[in-house]
XYZ file of C-alpha atoms in Angstrom:
706
model
C -44.482 123.417 59.430
C -46.174 123.541 62.392
C -49.008 121.248 63.980
C -52.273 122.572 65.805
C -51.016 124.612 69.254
C -49.234 127.262 67.949
C -49.384 130.857 69.516
C -49.494 134.206 67.914
C -45.898 134.547 69.365
C -44.402 131.607 67.427
C -40.933 131.934 69.854
C -43.648 131.125 72.581
C -44.568 127.762 70.737
C -44.024 124.710 72.601
C -41.210 122.752 71.176
C -43.694 119.694 70.490
C -45.537 121.366 68.105
C -42.141 121.919 65.786
C -42.202 119.273 62.709
C -40.261 116.321 63.753
C -40.455 116.497 67.727
C -44.096 115.519 69.148
C -44.788 115.178 73.109
C -41.573 112.062 73.580
C -39.020 114.083 72.462
C -41.038 117.587 73.984
C -40.668 115.857 77.486
C -36.790 115.083 76.825
C -36.359 118.688 76.071
C -38.197 119.731 78.963
C -35.837 118.012 81.418
C -33.292 120.102 80.095
C -35.457 123.714 80.772
C -36.140 123.769 76.996
C -40.010 124.353 76.791
C -40.621 126.768 73.649
C -38.856 127.738 70.428
C -37.480 130.478 72.307
C -35.852 128.017 74.767
C -34.440 125.779 72.309
C -32.897 129.085 70.104
C -30.936 129.734 72.714
C -29.408 126.474 73.213
C -26.319 127.308 71.892
C -23.515 124.851 70.401
C -21.123 124.220 72.675
C -18.211 124.028 69.577
C -17.875 123.704 65.978
C -16.739 121.672 63.377
C -15.345 122.301 60.199
C -16.481 120.436 57.680
C -16.582 123.052 55.079
C -13.590 121.325 52.683
C -13.571 117.573 52.241
C -10.427 115.512 52.352
C -8.166 112.872 50.523
C -7.377 109.580 52.452
C -3.319 110.154 50.925
C -3.043 113.686 52.820
C -4.084 112.542 56.136
C -2.100 112.030 59.408
C -2.595 110.319 62.817
C -4.917 111.669 65.063
C -6.162 114.545 62.239
C -10.045 115.000 62.134
C -11.233 114.942 58.549
C -14.430 114.984 56.267
C -13.961 112.254 53.338
C -16.251 111.683 50.461
C -16.326 108.171 49.814
C -17.944 105.443 47.923
C -19.073 102.092 49.985
C -17.444 98.890 48.696
C -18.929 96.778 51.081
C -20.323 96.465 54.850
C -20.043 93.114 56.624
C -20.716 92.179 60.234
C -18.632 90.369 62.236
C -19.212 88.637 66.129
C -17.103 89.677 68.566
C -16.732 88.003 72.490
C -19.943 87.883 74.079
C -23.096 86.810 73.120
C -24.813 89.499 71.576
C -21.431 92.098 70.502
C -20.766 92.586 66.719
C -18.466 94.767 64.528
C -19.641 96.389 61.611
C -17.240 97.147 59.586
C -17.384 99.517 56.281
C -14.614 99.079 52.947
C -14.619 102.451 51.363
C -12.893 104.682 48.704
C -12.304 107.832 47.899
C -12.088 109.945 44.008
C -8.206 108.810 44.033
C -9.076 105.041 45.111
C -7.457 105.416 48.149
C -9.344 102.776 50.768
C -10.795 103.765 53.975
C -11.941 101.205 56.700
C -15.067 102.415 58.719
C -15.721 100.606 61.844
C -18.691 100.676 65.171
C -18.746 98.774 67.998
C -22.521 99.840 68.807
C -25.141 100.638 66.173
C -28.397 100.918 66.309
C -30.506 97.435 64.655
C -30.073 97.470 60.648
C -27.999 100.249 60.308
C -25.428 98.130 57.895
C -28.374 98.145 55.595
C -27.891 101.490 54.818
C -24.506 101.410 53.381
C -25.457 99.819 49.811
C -22.233 98.807 47.610
C -21.838 101.918 45.129
C -23.188 104.646 47.149
C -21.245 107.388 48.132
C -21.299 108.772 51.303
C -19.714 111.442 53.545
C -17.572 109.971 56.817
C -16.162 112.587 59.170
C -13.952 111.082 62.248
C -10.401 111.077 63.562
C -8.373 108.927 61.651
C -5.882 106.247 62.833
C -3.044 105.111 60.824
C -1.943 101.446 60.999
C 0.878 100.949 58.352
C -1.151 101.673 55.177
C -4.122 100.934 56.837
C -6.464 103.656 57.535
C -9.376 103.965 59.577
C -11.914 105.379 61.339
C -14.034 104.352 64.743
C -17.529 105.575 65.283
C -17.564 108.241 62.649
C -20.003 110.626 61.782
C -22.009 109.312 58.632
C -23.707 111.700 55.888
C -25.942 109.505 53.633
C -28.113 112.320 52.018
C -25.330 114.457 50.514
C -27.652 116.882 48.873
C -28.232 118.116 52.474
C -26.479 120.175 53.232
C -27.648 120.657 57.067
C -24.463 118.587 58.180
C -21.834 118.667 55.522
C -19.840 121.304 53.228
C -20.061 124.197 56.186
C -18.743 124.749 59.869
C -21.764 122.820 61.749
C -22.671 123.065 65.211
C -22.379 120.589 67.968
C -24.630 120.409 70.846
C -24.177 119.352 74.150
C -25.873 115.879 74.167
C -29.565 115.382 74.972
C -30.376 111.854 75.851
C -32.160 110.153 73.160
C -31.894 113.205 70.318
C -29.027 112.630 68.014
C -26.795 115.367 67.196
C -28.088 115.279 63.219
C -31.711 115.752 64.689
C -31.310 118.661 67.446
C -29.620 120.196 64.486
C -32.195 119.597 62.042
C -34.786 120.716 64.477
C -33.273 124.002 65.494
C -33.150 124.386 61.557
C -36.663 124.177 61.682
C -37.706 126.266 64.318
C -35.513 129.125 62.665
C -37.739 128.692 59.510
C -40.460 128.850 61.887
C -39.591 131.899 64.197
C -36.157 133.304 63.003
C -38.032 136.295 60.993
C -40.061 136.849 64.435
C -36.986 137.205 66.638
C -37.378 140.837 67.599
C -34.492 143.236 69.252
C -34.279 143.363 72.721
C -31.592 145.792 73.494
C -31.184 149.789 73.153
C -30.160 149.928 69.250
C -27.639 153.042 70.579
C -25.795 150.163 72.513
C -25.374 147.701 69.423
C -23.739 151.043 67.464
C -21.522 151.231 70.512
C -19.649 148.032 70.329
C -20.655 147.228 66.611
C -22.686 144.247 67.566
C -25.610 142.297 65.032
C -29.372 142.678 65.339
C -30.851 139.792 67.679
C -32.493 137.602 64.806
C -28.917 137.797 62.322
C -26.979 136.609 65.614
C -28.935 133.620 66.889
C -28.963 132.282 63.003
C -25.350 132.937 62.430
C -24.493 131.259 65.979
C -26.351 128.127 64.978
C -25.380 127.983 61.405
C -22.210 129.697 61.634
C -20.134 131.857 58.677
C -17.186 130.124 58.285
C -15.412 133.616 57.569
C -15.140 133.825 61.890
C -13.538 131.575 63.953
C -16.461 130.733 66.094
C -14.103 127.786 68.164
C -12.434 130.972 70.156
C -15.698 132.552 70.435
C -14.421 135.969 68.724
C -17.777 136.135 65.899
C -19.555 139.196 65.991
C -22.819 136.465 66.764
C -21.549 134.675 69.531
C -20.270 138.151 70.953
C -23.483 139.759 70.716
C -24.922 137.426 72.687
C -22.316 137.370 75.307
C -22.751 141.100 76.203
C -26.635 140.449 75.890
C -26.313 137.711 78.549
C -23.746 140.033 80.710
C -26.080 143.017 79.999
C -29.354 141.410 80.765
C -27.671 139.987 83.989
C -26.502 143.167 85.064
C -29.193 145.081 84.902
C -30.929 142.630 87.291
C -28.750 142.603 89.896
C -28.090 146.751 89.793
C -31.816 147.366 89.871
C -32.061 144.681 92.854
C -29.675 146.991 94.950
C -31.498 150.199 93.810
C -34.740 148.566 95.412
C -32.847 147.716 98.547
C -31.540 150.742 98.447
C -35.220 152.342 99.150
C -36.504 150.240 101.751
C -36.381 151.379 105.012
C -33.774 150.358 107.274
C -32.649 151.052 110.781
C -31.030 154.717 110.502
C -28.472 155.088 113.031
C -26.885 158.042 114.813
C -23.491 158.872 113.897
C -22.055 160.182 116.857
C -23.035 157.694 119.034
C -21.803 155.050 116.547
C -18.310 156.709 116.634
C -18.330 156.637 120.489
C -19.137 152.966 120.234
C -16.626 152.208 117.655
C -13.903 153.985 119.441
C -14.685 152.043 122.738
C -14.261 148.750 121.629
C -11.565 149.737 119.410
C -9.384 150.383 122.618
C -10.090 146.760 123.808
C -8.734 145.268 120.812
C -4.778 143.994 121.267
C -3.531 145.023 118.179
C -4.058 147.906 116.023
C -6.276 148.034 112.442
C -4.638 148.105 109.874
C -5.280 150.772 106.471
C -7.583 148.000 105.036
C -9.864 147.014 108.380
C -9.970 150.946 108.901
C -11.601 151.667 105.645
C -13.744 148.791 105.858
C -15.022 149.911 109.479
C -15.450 153.660 107.431
C -17.001 152.422 104.791
C -19.657 150.137 106.965
C -20.513 152.848 109.706
C -21.140 154.933 106.823
C -23.788 152.709 105.484
C -25.208 152.459 109.304
C -26.302 155.831 109.259
C -27.971 155.957 106.347
C -31.712 155.079 105.755
C -31.914 152.123 103.534
C -30.595 148.693 104.842
C -26.770 147.855 104.134
C -26.010 145.116 101.764
C -22.137 144.697 101.728
C -19.642 142.261 101.069
C -16.220 142.256 102.489
C -13.825 140.171 101.712
C -9.633 139.934 102.065
C -7.442 137.411 101.850
C -7.012 134.465 104.365
C -6.337 136.055 107.890
C -6.839 139.543 106.876
C -8.695 140.051 109.910
C -12.400 140.309 108.477
C -13.566 138.543 111.544
C -12.588 141.758 113.993
C -13.921 144.229 111.655
C -17.550 142.071 111.671
C -17.633 141.986 115.256
C -16.513 145.970 115.589
C -19.420 146.227 113.419
C -21.860 143.921 115.645
C -20.969 145.458 119.152
C -21.428 149.343 117.802
C -24.873 147.756 116.569
C -25.414 146.367 119.946
C -24.535 149.627 121.597
C -27.410 151.548 120.039
C -29.894 149.121 121.312
C -30.014 146.325 118.192
C -29.862 142.450 118.457
C -26.814 141.352 115.895
C -26.502 137.775 114.684
C -23.121 136.007 113.182
C -24.147 132.960 111.230
C -21.228 130.744 110.697
C -21.038 127.380 108.578
C -19.804 124.811 111.327
C -20.334 124.837 115.442
C -16.037 124.898 115.309
C -15.729 127.940 113.600
C -19.398 129.484 115.768
C -17.253 128.648 119.089
C -14.309 130.253 118.169
C -16.309 133.420 117.215
C -18.081 133.313 120.665
C -14.469 132.902 122.588
C -12.904 135.342 120.750
C -15.790 137.846 121.635
C -15.425 136.988 125.710
C -11.697 136.909 125.439
C -10.996 140.278 123.869
C -14.223 142.476 124.596
C -15.218 140.838 127.929
C -17.903 138.199 129.773
C -19.996 141.147 130.702
C -21.402 141.677 126.877
C -24.902 139.746 126.146
C -23.170 137.105 124.085
C -24.950 134.027 123.116
C -23.503 130.760 121.264
C -26.793 129.097 119.640
C -25.569 125.728 117.995
C -26.968 122.359 117.121
C -25.170 121.167 120.577
C -27.318 123.688 122.859
C -29.532 122.679 125.230
C -33.290 123.095 125.058
C -32.447 125.310 128.574
C -30.312 127.117 126.981
C -32.380 127.737 123.793
C -35.209 129.073 125.832
C -32.920 131.572 127.729
C -31.791 132.935 124.384
C -34.914 133.416 122.940
C -36.455 134.847 126.329
C -33.285 137.530 126.104
C -34.102 137.827 122.150
C -37.995 138.395 122.822
C -36.858 141.081 125.520
C -35.879 143.439 122.980
C -32.421 144.054 125.285
C -29.610 144.717 123.096
C -27.586 141.000 122.292
C -25.197 139.566 119.965
C -26.076 135.984 119.068
C -23.394 133.413 117.115
C -24.821 130.241 115.811
C -25.112 127.989 112.915
C -27.793 127.085 111.021
C -29.268 126.837 114.012
C -30.077 130.426 113.634
C -32.634 130.396 111.029
C -34.827 127.597 112.714
C -38.516 128.140 113.011
C -38.629 128.522 116.746
C -36.078 131.516 116.874
C -36.606 134.938 116.273
C -35.552 138.400 116.810
C -37.619 141.182 118.438
C -35.111 143.889 117.270
C -32.356 142.616 114.714
C -30.458 145.227 113.359
C -27.127 143.456 112.055
C -26.555 140.180 110.305
C -23.036 138.538 109.561
C -22.652 136.041 107.518
C -19.423 134.282 107.599
C -18.131 131.884 104.666
C -21.042 132.647 103.020
C -20.197 130.181 99.743
C -21.187 127.593 102.741
C -24.943 128.678 102.519
C -27.502 129.148 99.923
C -29.300 131.972 98.745
C -32.506 130.886 100.856
C -30.987 130.462 103.935
C -29.471 134.064 103.974
C -32.440 135.491 103.304
C -34.052 133.296 105.698
C -32.000 134.720 108.371
C -32.775 138.457 106.934
C -36.798 137.787 107.258
C -36.161 137.174 111.184
C -36.527 140.999 111.332
C -39.870 143.349 110.629
C -37.347 145.842 109.460
C -35.043 144.806 107.077
C -31.682 144.333 108.687
C -27.971 145.444 107.775
C -26.470 142.538 106.356
C -22.154 141.912 106.228
C -21.268 139.122 104.084
C -17.855 137.736 104.539
C -15.945 135.678 102.071
C -13.200 132.568 103.154
C -10.770 133.582 100.454
C -10.711 136.344 97.993
C -13.882 136.854 95.281
C -12.125 137.593 91.596
C -13.451 140.433 90.125
C -15.634 139.062 87.609
C -17.506 137.126 90.011
C -17.881 140.183 92.435
C -19.698 141.929 89.174
C -22.025 139.001 88.884
C -22.819 137.035 91.704
C -22.445 139.997 94.127
C -23.272 142.294 91.927
C -25.998 143.557 93.911
C -23.449 144.432 97.179
C -21.568 147.076 97.909
C -17.759 145.792 98.273
C -15.058 146.581 100.963
C -11.787 144.668 100.520
C -9.207 144.089 102.877
C -6.088 143.408 100.908
C -2.998 143.754 103.528
C -2.519 141.185 106.338
C -2.016 142.272 110.009
C 1.144 142.716 111.387
C 3.173 140.063 112.819
C 1.752 137.407 110.441
C 4.795 135.268 109.270
C 5.110 134.400 105.605
C 4.398 130.780 104.854
C 6.789 128.861 103.002
C 5.001 126.066 100.942
C 7.079 123.076 99.262
C 5.769 119.844 96.953
C 6.821 116.727 98.156
C 7.330 113.666 96.191
C 7.904 110.270 97.686
C 11.444 110.284 97.938
C 11.495 113.252 100.160
C 8.944 111.920 102.866
C 11.327 111.027 105.553
C 12.778 114.745 105.177
C 9.991 116.485 105.455
C 9.311 114.536 108.694
C 12.389 115.370 110.134
C 11.314 119.034 109.523
C 8.321 118.203 111.186
C 9.813 116.911 114.173
C 12.272 119.321 114.649
C 9.604 121.889 114.845
C 7.420 120.053 117.598
C 10.710 119.580 119.619
C 10.886 123.288 119.932
C 7.307 123.594 121.073
C 5.427 123.892 117.664
C 2.089 122.155 116.320
C 1.024 120.989 113.359
C -1.501 119.721 111.160
C -2.134 116.661 108.913
C -4.882 117.143 106.333
C -6.490 114.179 104.288
C -9.629 113.946 101.816
C -11.284 110.798 103.414
C -12.401 110.122 106.917
C -12.051 106.495 106.249
C -10.749 104.129 103.640
C -12.866 104.346 100.569
C -13.423 100.611 97.948
C -15.150 103.218 95.731
C -13.425 103.540 92.189
C -10.677 106.203 91.853
C -10.207 106.458 95.731
C -8.679 102.996 96.606
C -5.448 104.886 96.778
C -6.295 107.882 98.774
C -5.139 107.401 102.704
C -7.498 108.189 105.121
C -7.104 110.226 108.158
C -8.412 107.302 110.034
C -5.559 105.417 109.145
C -2.953 108.024 109.185
C -4.272 109.151 112.644
C -3.090 105.084 113.546
C 0.351 105.117 111.231
C 1.408 108.541 112.486
C 0.692 107.534 116.200
C 2.172 104.349 116.302
C 5.150 104.530 114.218
C 6.385 107.949 112.575
C 5.833 110.234 115.557
C 5.064 107.710 118.967
C 7.071 110.743 121.106
C 4.029 112.999 120.355
C 0.355 113.444 121.284
C -1.942 112.798 118.419
C -5.644 114.649 117.624
C -8.241 113.266 114.749
C -10.675 115.475 113.532
C -13.518 115.076 111.077
C -17.189 115.451 110.758
C -18.253 112.135 111.752
C -17.694 113.594 115.397
C -20.158 114.470 117.617
C -20.249 117.976 118.369
C -19.306 118.046 122.184
C -15.946 115.264 120.543
C -15.241 117.978 118.285
C -15.087 120.446 120.615
C -13.233 118.861 122.815
C -10.200 117.900 120.031
C -9.924 121.421 119.361
C -9.918 122.702 123.027
C -6.648 120.263 123.559
C -5.122 121.407 120.609
C -5.373 125.052 120.864
C -3.832 124.229 124.847
C -0.979 122.304 123.297
C -2.260 119.095 124.879
C -2.179 117.720 121.120
C 0.836 118.121 118.990
C -0.338 116.884 115.666
C -4.352 117.636 114.365
C -4.617 114.836 111.664
C -8.180 116.309 110.506
C -10.273 116.268 107.110
C -11.337 119.841 105.479
C -13.608 120.101 108.920
C -10.617 122.762 109.925
C -10.553 124.698 106.457
C -13.081 127.402 107.663
C -11.560 129.807 110.353
C -9.804 127.381 112.946
C -6.953 129.817 114.786
C -4.160 128.068 116.323
C -1.492 130.856 116.227
C 1.013 127.883 117.721
C 0.660 125.490 114.681
C 3.506 126.231 112.321
C 3.563 122.978 109.782
C 0.696 121.614 107.485
C 0.882 118.524 105.593
C -1.452 118.486 102.927
C -1.920 114.736 101.652
C -3.335 114.439 98.034
C -3.843 117.970 97.104
C -4.622 116.765 93.829
C -7.887 116.253 94.949
C -8.532 119.671 96.371
C -9.153 123.056 94.374
C -7.369 125.983 94.854
C -8.979 128.138 97.048
C -9.466 125.173 99.556
C -6.144 124.357 99.468
C -5.429 128.251 100.375
C -7.659 128.094 102.847
C -6.184 125.243 104.341
C -3.065 126.647 104.558
C -4.257 130.323 105.936
C -4.225 127.590 109.700
C -1.064 128.298 109.824
C 1.038 131.406 109.858
C -1.141 133.167 111.982
C 1.361 133.265 115.025
C 5.181 135.417 115.530
C 7.164 131.656 114.265
C 7.972 130.897 110.457
C 5.476 128.497 109.249
C 5.612 125.556 106.272
C 3.083 124.216 104.378
C 4.033 120.874 102.461
C 1.583 119.456 99.414
C 2.620 115.930 99.804
C 1.768 113.993 96.382
C 2.300 110.155 95.404
C 3.523 111.571 92.027
C 6.654 110.269 91.728
C 9.763 112.676 90.208
C 9.514 113.265 86.583
C 5.751 113.712 86.577
C 4.684 116.688 85.973
C 3.112 118.682 88.631
C -0.940 119.818 88.173
C -1.256 123.850 87.858
C -2.750 124.622 90.422
C -0.334 122.982 92.828
C 2.748 125.019 91.343
C 0.293 128.196 91.936
C 0.421 127.365 95.209
C 4.141 127.119 95.719
C 4.539 130.119 93.953
C 2.300 132.732 95.569
C 0.781 133.275 98.982
C -1.188 135.870 97.060
C -4.894 135.211 97.695
C -6.068 137.776 95.254
C -4.184 136.066 92.293
C -4.967 132.496 93.358
C -8.289 133.375 92.961
C -8.207 134.464 89.445
C -5.716 131.326 88.668
C -8.812 128.624 90.461
C -11.629 130.858 88.014
C -9.606 129.827 85.579
C -8.939 126.324 86.402
C -12.064 125.611 88.131
C -14.661 127.659 87.281
C -17.157 129.571 89.261
C -18.574 126.157 91.558
C -15.432 126.465 94.021
C -16.389 130.047 94.925
C -19.953 129.845 95.109
C -20.763 126.186 96.623
C -22.949 123.417 95.644
C -26.147 125.579 96.873
C -25.628 128.360 94.297
C -23.411 126.494 91.454
C -26.016 127.196 89.322
C -26.401 130.657 90.258
C -25.233 132.023 86.772
C -27.254 131.748 84.106
C -24.711 131.652 81.282
C -25.372 130.101 78.598
C -22.466 131.695 76.285
C -20.710 134.150 78.206
C -17.749 132.776 79.927
C -16.369 134.697 83.571
C -12.888 133.963 82.582
C -12.845 134.542 79.029
C -15.090 137.469 78.411
C -13.887 140.019 81.005
C -14.153 143.154 78.981
C -17.384 142.826 77.873
C -18.717 141.994 81.746
C -17.538 145.234 82.487
C -18.517 146.883 79.511
C -22.066 145.715 80.210
C -21.996 146.977 83.429
C -20.983 150.273 83.035
C -23.467 150.696 80.298
C -26.505 149.344 82.622
C -25.111 151.958 85.386
C -25.482 154.746 82.998
C -29.026 153.170 81.936
C -30.183 153.265 85.239
C -29.084 156.859 85.852
C -30.227 158.763 82.790
C -33.574 156.399 82.363
C -34.666 154.785 85.134
C -37.928 154.094 84.000
C -36.867 153.129 80.406
C -38.915 155.998 78.760
C -36.706 157.050 75.924
C -37.396 155.411 72.127
C -33.871 154.010 72.167
C -34.746 152.323 75.151
C -38.365 150.554 74.059
C -36.677 147.088 72.887
C -35.616 146.487 76.185
C -38.672 147.734 78.232
C -40.804 145.001 75.467
C -38.251 142.128 76.464
C -38.800 142.987 80.347
C -42.275 143.337 79.788
C -42.085 140.220 78.239
C -39.072 137.208 78.308
C -37.914 139.077 81.020
C -40.227 138.522 83.701
C -39.637 134.508 83.336
C -36.139 135.109 83.168
C -35.668 137.024 86.224
C -36.031 134.113 88.348
C -32.732 132.647 87.058
C -30.459 135.480 88.039
C -30.196 134.857 91.813
C -27.318 136.718 93.517
C -26.676 137.132 97.301
């Protein structure tokens, strides 16, 4: 069963020593992070096919998927166009002598010789009907009817692995279960399995690969799947909440409550507005963290335009008054410059505030470093330039990371490591985070939420515009511009593209010329995109803020933080190319002043064609929290976490959308465990302690959070 090279623990045996694998396939498995028998058994099916019942040809309908027991009548190859192209067609009949045609346009050499007239086969595939002819194209064929791994049962279907046919993978996993199935030890506290009515791990692993047909595995509701879903959430939450406990034991900058409160009130009076209830509560949360002996690690979230930046700036200035340095890291120079200008405008130029971005001159960089070296209090606002090696903080008290999904875990860590003593950390999100993500990807953070928008912000009306409504939209925009307002036109591309799938898309550069020459010749138009230099982008934004430019044609570079209260209209071209949260973030660039605002989602789809679901959501609601939940359901967590963190959630079975109830149960159980038995001394927690000492150490590296 197993070759030389086995280990004392069969689960830790390398896959290459399983019968049927060997060095070649093991290298293929390694590319999918499958190195041991345990890894292989945790490579779960992506779906299931019910092959427990055989159908008759007479009962088949168009488009159905069926398994048929057939007798081969004839197999022949037919040449197709092209030098090497051939069609294999097999004629076969069932027990009632009804005929079925099986066809292959691609096959391995000699495949046709397997179809011997008179032999029985089982064919599984989608049925096509042409008059009296029934056929299947590229069906799955079982030649050995005595082998029950692939027929007569509900069978697992796995994500394709290059070079490993589905049947081969199924057989290898069956061999692995025979080898190590009895060695699978329980890893969770038995009391929790009993509490939730969940099976032992060994039984769950076996059944998830080779299901009991009495359960609906397609809906992930079987006890085996539910157990593995709960296990993934439980292990993840344990690592997340344990990390939170460790952070709470680290030494931080402890500040005096009275001095903090005096500083906060001093800066609060300088604001030209009153804080909302949500902003005040968030400030209370942050001030409460500042006086604790360990560093703050807090997530500040709220809808677009909810006033998160004001809370961040008040926190930074209050810390600065206590003699510390603060750093705000923004993802773009445009946003960093906007924060910098807001500080000067609202709080005055006497504050020691500096801007550090890519375009900052060498002379200015030296001046900023000298300020940081002097141990003097200061507020430094910048981009990723803040984490470059030459930059050092002597007395960093607070790190604020704006639009966090634009930065990777390593980048955020580098900024925190700029200080000898762990600084307080405040992370801000562009749009609301769904609850399940807050409990997982940000589960180690305390959370503050600003739910309401500041008074004076006007509602935004959103309309879906089709081709025949374009002229009506232009008339509306001209009226607004004539009244002194401004508008954005957003495009997914900078330049026209010849790439497949993009040729029909309008680009910002082409559109800017058309809008300036043909549509809006009487108004000034600016063009903004990521390929411009920092100084060019800054100059265009400055002209737009001063209303020297009435229409800003842009790519998504304006998505983050741009604040021009006089802009009341936004047109988003090809909105189908954007995710919901991105559309909502773009829309949030308007509705920031006292005038009514309108967002047009302009699609090239003709009247009568169905509207994509996410565009309907945009038209129906302005509520960022509802939009976040809808976006999670439609697009998954990557939209919120960003590409650098897309692999941060290592769930193979669990779904943040489908399995929210299990996530909440698992987190509650972990919280109770850490409170009642943090050192895992009880007999009930012994299996989980053993897991942590063994496999848990290897898996911990997968649990990346904030």
